């Protein structure tokens, strides 16, 4: 039972919440203990709220999940956890998340509650309605990532470059389209609709969308590295050199998506693909060296 409950809140998906730490990394404050602890608490809050949303999502999607080759094993879809227990766990996680916000002072707490509230309400709407509207579904997911970055800025008091917000949105959009491609492949192979709006997508459109967004992500990153305000804040004009890691990572993900047809779980790819690991580590190290040394 405990294993099923853990699976229900999907802790492996909490990796997405590391975007909360982006403002710290991009502001040269990795050595600031106060900022790190504030961001860590916000990370836990978002993990709890995300876990509650996953409970609701699985309750809403239980019928369609039973048709999916892997999602059919989810606790609600398989019957391992009842709907009543799912709602109870959802409420408990939400209460814990709200309680943790009282660690912050009143000003930060109020702004963070607004941020988390928007994320929660947006995802409630997503579970019941927005996920069924093609294009809107992937945009909602991407906005969720932007809210995570903004939450990191709120709790640390760090100014966030518009380029960071734009890149976060576009990268999340890129990953979301790649994930939809996996659903399209299943639909074309079996005729099973993993999503009600899946007929509004096809491989030609998805391939074009992924390519378009992937290109824009790289261009935005280049524009970020050469923008005057970033050069002044970071103290270096050589950040453009790190573009090679970003480009390699995007191309590798495209390869996994189009050639290997393995884009159903972005989190699993980020955890298991060694080429992606090299790109991430290479980018972090090179970026860190340029701005910290």
GROMACS .gro file of C-alpha atoms in nm:
model
  293
    1UNK     CA    1   0.000   0.000   0.000
    2UNK     CA    2   0.278   0.244   0.091
    3UNK     CA    3   0.451   0.171  -0.239
    4UNK     CA    4   0.128   0.242  -0.427
    5UNK     CA    5   0.079   0.573  -0.244
    6UNK     CA    6   0.435   0.678  -0.326
    7UNK     CA    7   0.375   0.583  -0.687
    8UNK     CA    8   0.053   0.787  -0.686
    9UNK     CA    9   0.227   1.114  -0.602
   10UNK     CA   10   0.505   1.031  -0.854
   11UNK     CA   11   0.820   1.155  -0.675
   12UNK     CA   12   1.023   1.079  -0.990
   13UNK     CA   13   0.838   1.369  -1.154
   14UNK     CA   14   0.942   1.612  -0.880
   15UNK     CA   15   1.267   1.661  -1.071
   16UNK     CA   16   1.075   1.926  -1.266
   17UNK     CA   17   1.072   2.145  -0.957
   18UNK     CA   18   1.449   2.202  -0.973
   19UNK     CA   19   1.360   2.496  -1.199
   20UNK     CA   20   1.299   2.680  -0.871
   21UNK     CA   21   1.678   2.690  -0.826
   22UNK     CA   22   1.746   2.851  -1.166
   23UNK     CA   23   1.736   3.211  -1.036
   24UNK     CA   24   2.010   3.124  -0.785
   25UNK     CA   25   2.233   2.960  -1.044
   26UNK     CA   26   2.193   3.241  -1.297
   27UNK     CA   27   2.258   3.511  -1.036
   28UNK     CA   28   2.593   3.383  -0.908
   29UNK     CA   29   2.454   3.312  -0.560
   30UNK     CA   30   2.514   2.940  -0.527
   31UNK     CA   31   2.723   3.013  -0.220
   32UNK     CA   32   2.444   3.204  -0.048
   33UNK     CA   33   2.309   2.969   0.220
   34UNK     CA   34   2.001   3.182   0.290
   35UNK     CA   35   1.897   3.178  -0.076
   36UNK     CA   36   1.956   2.805  -0.105
   37UNK     CA   37   1.751   2.723   0.207
   38UNK     CA   38   1.466   2.949   0.093
   39UNK     CA   39   1.465   2.784  -0.250
   40UNK     CA   40   1.479   2.438  -0.094
   41UNK     CA   41   1.166   2.505   0.111
   42UNK     CA   42   0.989   2.634  -0.202
   43UNK     CA   43   1.104   2.318  -0.381
   44UNK     CA   44   0.940   2.101  -0.113
   45UNK     CA   45   0.622   2.310  -0.129
   46UNK     CA   46   0.599   2.265  -0.505
   47UNK     CA   47   0.668   1.892  -0.471
   48UNK     CA   48   0.375   1.861  -0.230
   49UNK     CA   49   0.141   2.065  -0.450
   50UNK     CA   50   0.251   1.874  -0.761
   51UNK     CA   51   0.192   1.547  -0.577
   52UNK     CA   52  -0.163   1.656  -0.495
   53UNK     CA   53  -0.224   1.743  -0.860
   54UNK     CA   54  -0.094   1.402  -0.971
   55UNK     CA   55  -0.351   1.241  -0.740
   56UNK     CA   56  -0.633   1.438  -0.901
   57UNK     CA   57  -0.495   1.380  -1.250
   58UNK     CA   58  -0.488   1.003  -1.200
   59UNK     CA   59  -0.842   1.008  -1.067
   60UNK     CA   60  -0.964   1.203  -1.369
   61UNK     CA   61  -0.764   0.993  -1.616
   62UNK     CA   62  -0.830   0.650  -1.466
   63UNK     CA   63  -1.037   0.528  -1.763
   64UNK     CA   64  -0.796   0.644  -2.035
   65UNK     CA   65  -0.495   0.527  -1.832
   66UNK     CA   66  -0.632   0.173  -1.838
   67UNK     CA   67  -0.592   0.178  -2.218
   68UNK     CA   68  -0.228   0.292  -2.203
   69UNK     CA   69   0.048   0.025  -2.216
   70UNK     CA   70   0.232   0.165  -1.912
   71UNK     CA   71  -0.009   0.410  -1.743
   72UNK     CA   72  -0.248   0.122  -1.680
   73UNK     CA   73  -0.022   0.028  -1.387
   74UNK     CA   74  -0.085   0.355  -1.206
   75UNK     CA   75  -0.241   0.300  -0.859
   76UNK     CA   76  -0.582   0.453  -0.933
   77UNK     CA   77  -0.616   0.297  -1.280
   78UNK     CA   78  -0.512  -0.045  -1.154
   79UNK     CA   79  -0.737  -0.025  -0.848
   80UNK     CA   80  -0.449  -0.051  -0.599
   81UNK     CA   81  -0.557   0.282  -0.445
   82UNK     CA   82  -0.922   0.384  -0.419
   83UNK     CA   83  -1.055   0.718  -0.543
   84UNK     CA   84  -1.144   0.816  -0.185
   85UNK     CA   85  -0.789   0.752  -0.069
   86UNK     CA   86  -0.662   0.951  -0.366
   87UNK     CA   87  -0.868   1.254  -0.268
   88UNK     CA   88  -0.754   1.218   0.094
   89UNK     CA   89  -0.385   1.211  -0.002
   90UNK     CA   90  -0.440   1.507  -0.231
   91UNK     CA   91  -0.592   1.714   0.052
   92UNK     CA   92  -0.318   1.616   0.299
   93UNK     CA   93  -0.037   1.717   0.063
   94UNK     CA   94  -0.205   2.050  -0.007
   95UNK     CA   95  -0.245   2.127   0.364
   96UNK     CA   96   0.122   2.044   0.428
   97UNK     CA   97   0.228   2.271   0.140
   98UNK     CA   98   0.027   2.564   0.277
   99UNK     CA   99   0.164   2.506   0.626
  100UNK     CA  100   0.522   2.525   0.497
  101UNK     CA  101   0.464   2.872   0.347
  102UNK     CA  102   0.441   3.011   0.702
  103UNK     CA  103   0.818   2.967   0.730
  104UNK     CA  104   0.855   3.279   0.516
  105UNK     CA  105   0.776   3.633   0.625
  106UNK     CA  106   0.429   3.763   0.548
  107UNK     CA  107   0.520   3.951   0.229
  108UNK     CA  108   0.702   3.659   0.069
  109UNK     CA  109   0.440   3.414   0.195
  110UNK     CA  110   0.152   3.607   0.036
  111UNK     CA  111   0.325   3.635  -0.301
  112UNK     CA  112   0.429   3.269  -0.291
  113UNK     CA  113   0.074   3.162  -0.202
  114UNK     CA  114  -0.054   3.357  -0.502
  115UNK     CA  115   0.208   3.187  -0.721
  116UNK     CA  116   0.128   2.838  -0.590
  117UNK     CA  117  -0.245   2.915  -0.601
  118UNK     CA  118  -0.225   3.005  -0.969
  119UNK     CA  119  -0.030   2.684  -1.035
  120UNK     CA  120  -0.286   2.476  -0.844
  121UNK     CA  121  -0.596   2.634  -1.001
  122UNK     CA  122  -0.441   2.618  -1.349
  123UNK     CA  123  -0.371   2.249  -1.304
  124UNK     CA  124  -0.719   2.183  -1.165
  125UNK     CA  125  -0.856   2.339  -1.483
  126UNK     CA  126  -0.607   2.131  -1.680
  127UNK     CA  127  -0.723   1.804  -1.520
  128UNK     CA  128  -1.091   1.871  -1.585
  129UNK     CA  129  -1.092   2.072  -1.907
  130UNK     CA  130  -0.780   2.230  -2.054
  131UNK     CA  131  -0.601   1.898  -2.120
  132UNK     CA  132  -0.868   1.821  -2.379
  133UNK     CA  133  -0.793   2.131  -2.588
  134UNK     CA  134  -0.509   2.079  -2.835
  135UNK     CA  135  -0.221   2.328  -2.803
  136UNK     CA  136  -0.373   2.477  -2.488
  137UNK     CA  137  -0.271   2.159  -2.304
  138UNK     CA  138   0.100   2.197  -2.380
  139UNK     CA  139   0.093   2.571  -2.313
  140UNK     CA  140  -0.055   2.513  -1.967
  141UNK     CA  141   0.224   2.266  -1.884
  142UNK     CA  142   0.484   2.518  -1.998
  143UNK     CA  143   0.332   2.797  -1.789
  144UNK     CA  144   0.367   2.567  -1.487
  145UNK     CA  145   0.744   2.561  -1.537
  146UNK     CA  146   0.756   2.940  -1.560
  147UNK     CA  147   0.566   2.963  -1.231
  148UNK     CA  148   0.832   2.743  -1.070
  149UNK     CA  149   1.107   2.978  -1.184
  150UNK     CA  150   0.911   3.281  -1.063
  151UNK     CA  151   0.860   3.110  -0.726
  152UNK     CA  152   1.236   3.072  -0.697
  153UNK     CA  153   1.276   3.442  -0.763
  154UNK     CA  154   1.009   3.533  -0.509
  155UNK     CA  155   1.154   3.339  -0.214
  156UNK     CA  156   1.514   3.442  -0.284
  157UNK     CA  157   1.449   3.802  -0.385
  158UNK     CA  158   1.649   3.753  -0.704
  159UNK     CA  159   1.567   3.942  -1.023
  160UNK     CA  160   1.492   3.706  -1.312
  161UNK     CA  161   1.593   3.794  -1.666
  162UNK     CA  162   1.304   3.787  -1.918
  163UNK     CA  163   1.527   3.563  -2.129
  164UNK     CA  164   1.525   3.299  -1.851
  165UNK     CA  165   1.146   3.309  -1.834
  166UNK     CA  166   1.117   3.283  -2.212
  167UNK     CA  167   1.368   2.995  -2.237
  168UNK     CA  168   1.197   2.806  -1.956
  169UNK     CA  169   0.861   2.835  -2.131
  170UNK     CA  170   1.002   2.729  -2.468
  171UNK     CA  171   1.204   2.437  -2.330
  172UNK     CA  172   0.896   2.305  -2.147
  173UNK     CA  173   0.693   2.348  -2.467
  174UNK     CA  174   0.957   2.153  -2.661
  175UNK     CA  175   0.944   1.864  -2.411
  176UNK     CA  176   0.562   1.869  -2.405
  177UNK     CA  177   0.535   1.840  -2.782
  178UNK     CA  178   0.786   1.554  -2.776
  179UNK     CA  179   0.570   1.377  -2.519
  180UNK     CA  180   0.258   1.429  -2.732
  181UNK     CA  181   0.443   1.265  -3.020
  182UNK     CA  182   0.460   0.944  -2.820
  183UNK     CA  183   0.082   0.955  -2.771
  184UNK     CA  184   0.034   1.010  -3.144
  185UNK     CA  185   0.246   0.704  -3.222
  186UNK     CA  186   0.038   0.490  -2.987
  187UNK     CA  187  -0.283   0.626  -3.141
  188UNK     CA  188  -0.167   0.556  -3.498
  189UNK     CA  189  -0.047   0.208  -3.404
  190UNK     CA  190  -0.339   0.088  -3.192
  191UNK     CA  191  -0.623   0.333  -3.246
  192UNK     CA  192  -0.644   0.391  -2.868
  193UNK     CA  193  -0.689   0.755  -2.770
  194UNK     CA  194  -0.462   0.825  -2.475
  195UNK     CA  195  -0.603   1.179  -2.477
  196UNK     CA  196  -0.935   1.308  -2.608
  197UNK     CA  197  -0.755   1.569  -2.818
  198UNK     CA  198  -0.500   1.333  -2.969
  199UNK     CA  199  -0.683   1.330  -3.304
  200UNK     CA  200  -0.600   1.704  -3.329
  201UNK     CA  201  -0.231   1.614  -3.353
  202UNK     CA  202  -0.042   1.413  -3.615
  203UNK     CA  203   0.323   1.328  -3.674
  204UNK     CA  204   0.374   1.590  -3.944
  205UNK     CA  205   0.246   1.871  -3.721
  206UNK     CA  206   0.428   1.745  -3.411
  207UNK     CA  207   0.758   1.711  -3.598
  208UNK     CA  208   0.725   2.066  -3.732
  209UNK     CA  209   0.632   2.203  -3.389
  210UNK     CA  210   0.921   2.028  -3.213
  211UNK     CA  211   1.169   2.149  -3.473
  212UNK     CA  212   1.037   2.507  -3.465
  213UNK     CA  213   1.038   2.534  -3.086
  214UNK     CA  214   1.377   2.361  -3.058
  215UNK     CA  215   1.531   2.618  -3.293
  216UNK     CA  216   1.376   2.907  -3.103
  217UNK     CA  217   1.509   2.769  -2.772
  218UNK     CA  218   1.866   2.772  -2.906
  219UNK     CA  219   1.827   3.120  -3.057
  220UNK     CA  220   1.684   3.255  -2.730
  221UNK     CA  221   1.972   3.106  -2.537
  222UNK     CA  222   2.224   3.270  -2.770
  223UNK     CA  223   2.042   3.603  -2.735
  224UNK     CA  224   2.052   3.561  -2.357
  225UNK     CA  225   2.427   3.498  -2.350
  226UNK     CA  226   2.509   3.803  -2.561
  227UNK     CA  227   2.257   4.048  -2.412
  228UNK     CA  228   2.430   4.354  -2.257
  229UNK     CA  229   2.250   4.329  -1.920
  230UNK     CA  230   2.350   3.964  -1.879
  231UNK     CA  231   2.712   4.034  -1.972
  232UNK     CA  232   2.720   4.315  -1.715
  233UNK     CA  233   2.556   4.107  -1.438
  234UNK     CA  234   2.764   3.795  -1.504
  235UNK     CA  235   3.092   3.977  -1.559
  236UNK     CA  236   3.180   3.788  -1.876
  237UNK     CA  237   3.109   3.813  -2.249
  238UNK     CA  238   3.198   3.448  -2.316
  239UNK     CA  239   2.876   3.278  -2.210
  240UNK     CA  240   2.792   3.216  -2.576
  241UNK     CA  241   3.055   2.939  -2.568
  242UNK     CA  242   2.817   2.727  -2.360
  243UNK     CA  243   2.571   2.717  -2.652
  244UNK     CA  244   2.738   2.400  -2.780
  245UNK     CA  245   2.600   2.204  -2.482
  246UNK     CA  246   2.251   2.343  -2.529
  247UNK     CA  247   2.253   2.261  -2.901
  248UNK     CA  248   2.389   1.910  -2.839
  249UNK     CA  249   2.122   1.845  -2.574
  250UNK     CA  250   1.839   1.963  -2.800
  251UNK     CA  251   1.965   1.754  -3.094
  252UNK     CA  252   2.003   1.447  -2.873
  253UNK     CA  253   1.647   1.484  -2.748
  254UNK     CA  254   1.527   1.519  -3.106
  255UNK     CA  255   1.717   1.202  -3.192
  256UNK     CA  256   1.552   1.013  -2.906
  257UNK     CA  257   1.213   1.149  -3.010
  258UNK     CA  258   1.224   1.101  -3.387
  259UNK     CA  259   1.470   0.815  -3.440
  260UNK     CA  260   1.432   0.608  -3.125
  261UNK     CA  261   1.063   0.701  -3.073
  262UNK     CA  262   1.132   0.730  -2.702
  263UNK     CA  263   0.978   1.054  -2.578
  264UNK     CA  264   0.692   0.929  -2.361
  265UNK     CA  265   0.861   1.029  -2.035
  266UNK     CA  266   1.096   1.331  -2.040
  267UNK     CA  267   1.185   1.266  -1.676
  268UNK     CA  268   1.305   0.911  -1.748
  269UNK     CA  269   1.512   1.037  -2.040
  270UNK     CA  270   1.677   1.301  -1.822
  271UNK     CA  271   1.748   1.040  -1.556
  272UNK     CA  272   1.875   0.756  -1.775
  273UNK     CA  273   2.025   0.899  -2.096
  274UNK     CA  274   2.401   0.940  -2.053
  275UNK     CA  275   2.444   1.169  -2.352
  276UNK     CA  276   2.193   1.410  -2.195
  277UNK     CA  277   2.383   1.377  -1.866
  278UNK     CA  278   2.708   1.479  -2.036
  279UNK     CA  279   2.537   1.779  -2.196
  280UNK     CA  280   2.387   1.894  -1.865
  281UNK     CA  281   2.707   1.846  -1.667
  282UNK     CA  282   2.913   2.007  -1.943
  283UNK     CA  283   2.680   2.307  -1.954
  284UNK     CA  284   2.669   2.349  -1.575
  285UNK     CA  285   3.047   2.323  -1.540
  286UNK     CA  286   3.130   2.553  -1.832
  287UNK     CA  287   2.864   2.808  -1.736
  288UNK     CA  288   2.972   2.794  -1.372
  289UNK     CA  289   3.339   2.839  -1.453
  290UNK     CA  290   3.265   3.140  -1.674
  291UNK     CA  291   3.054   3.325  -1.418
  292UNK     CA  292   3.213   3.218  -1.090
  293UNK     CA  293   3.586   3.215  -1.178
   0.00000   0.00000   0.00000
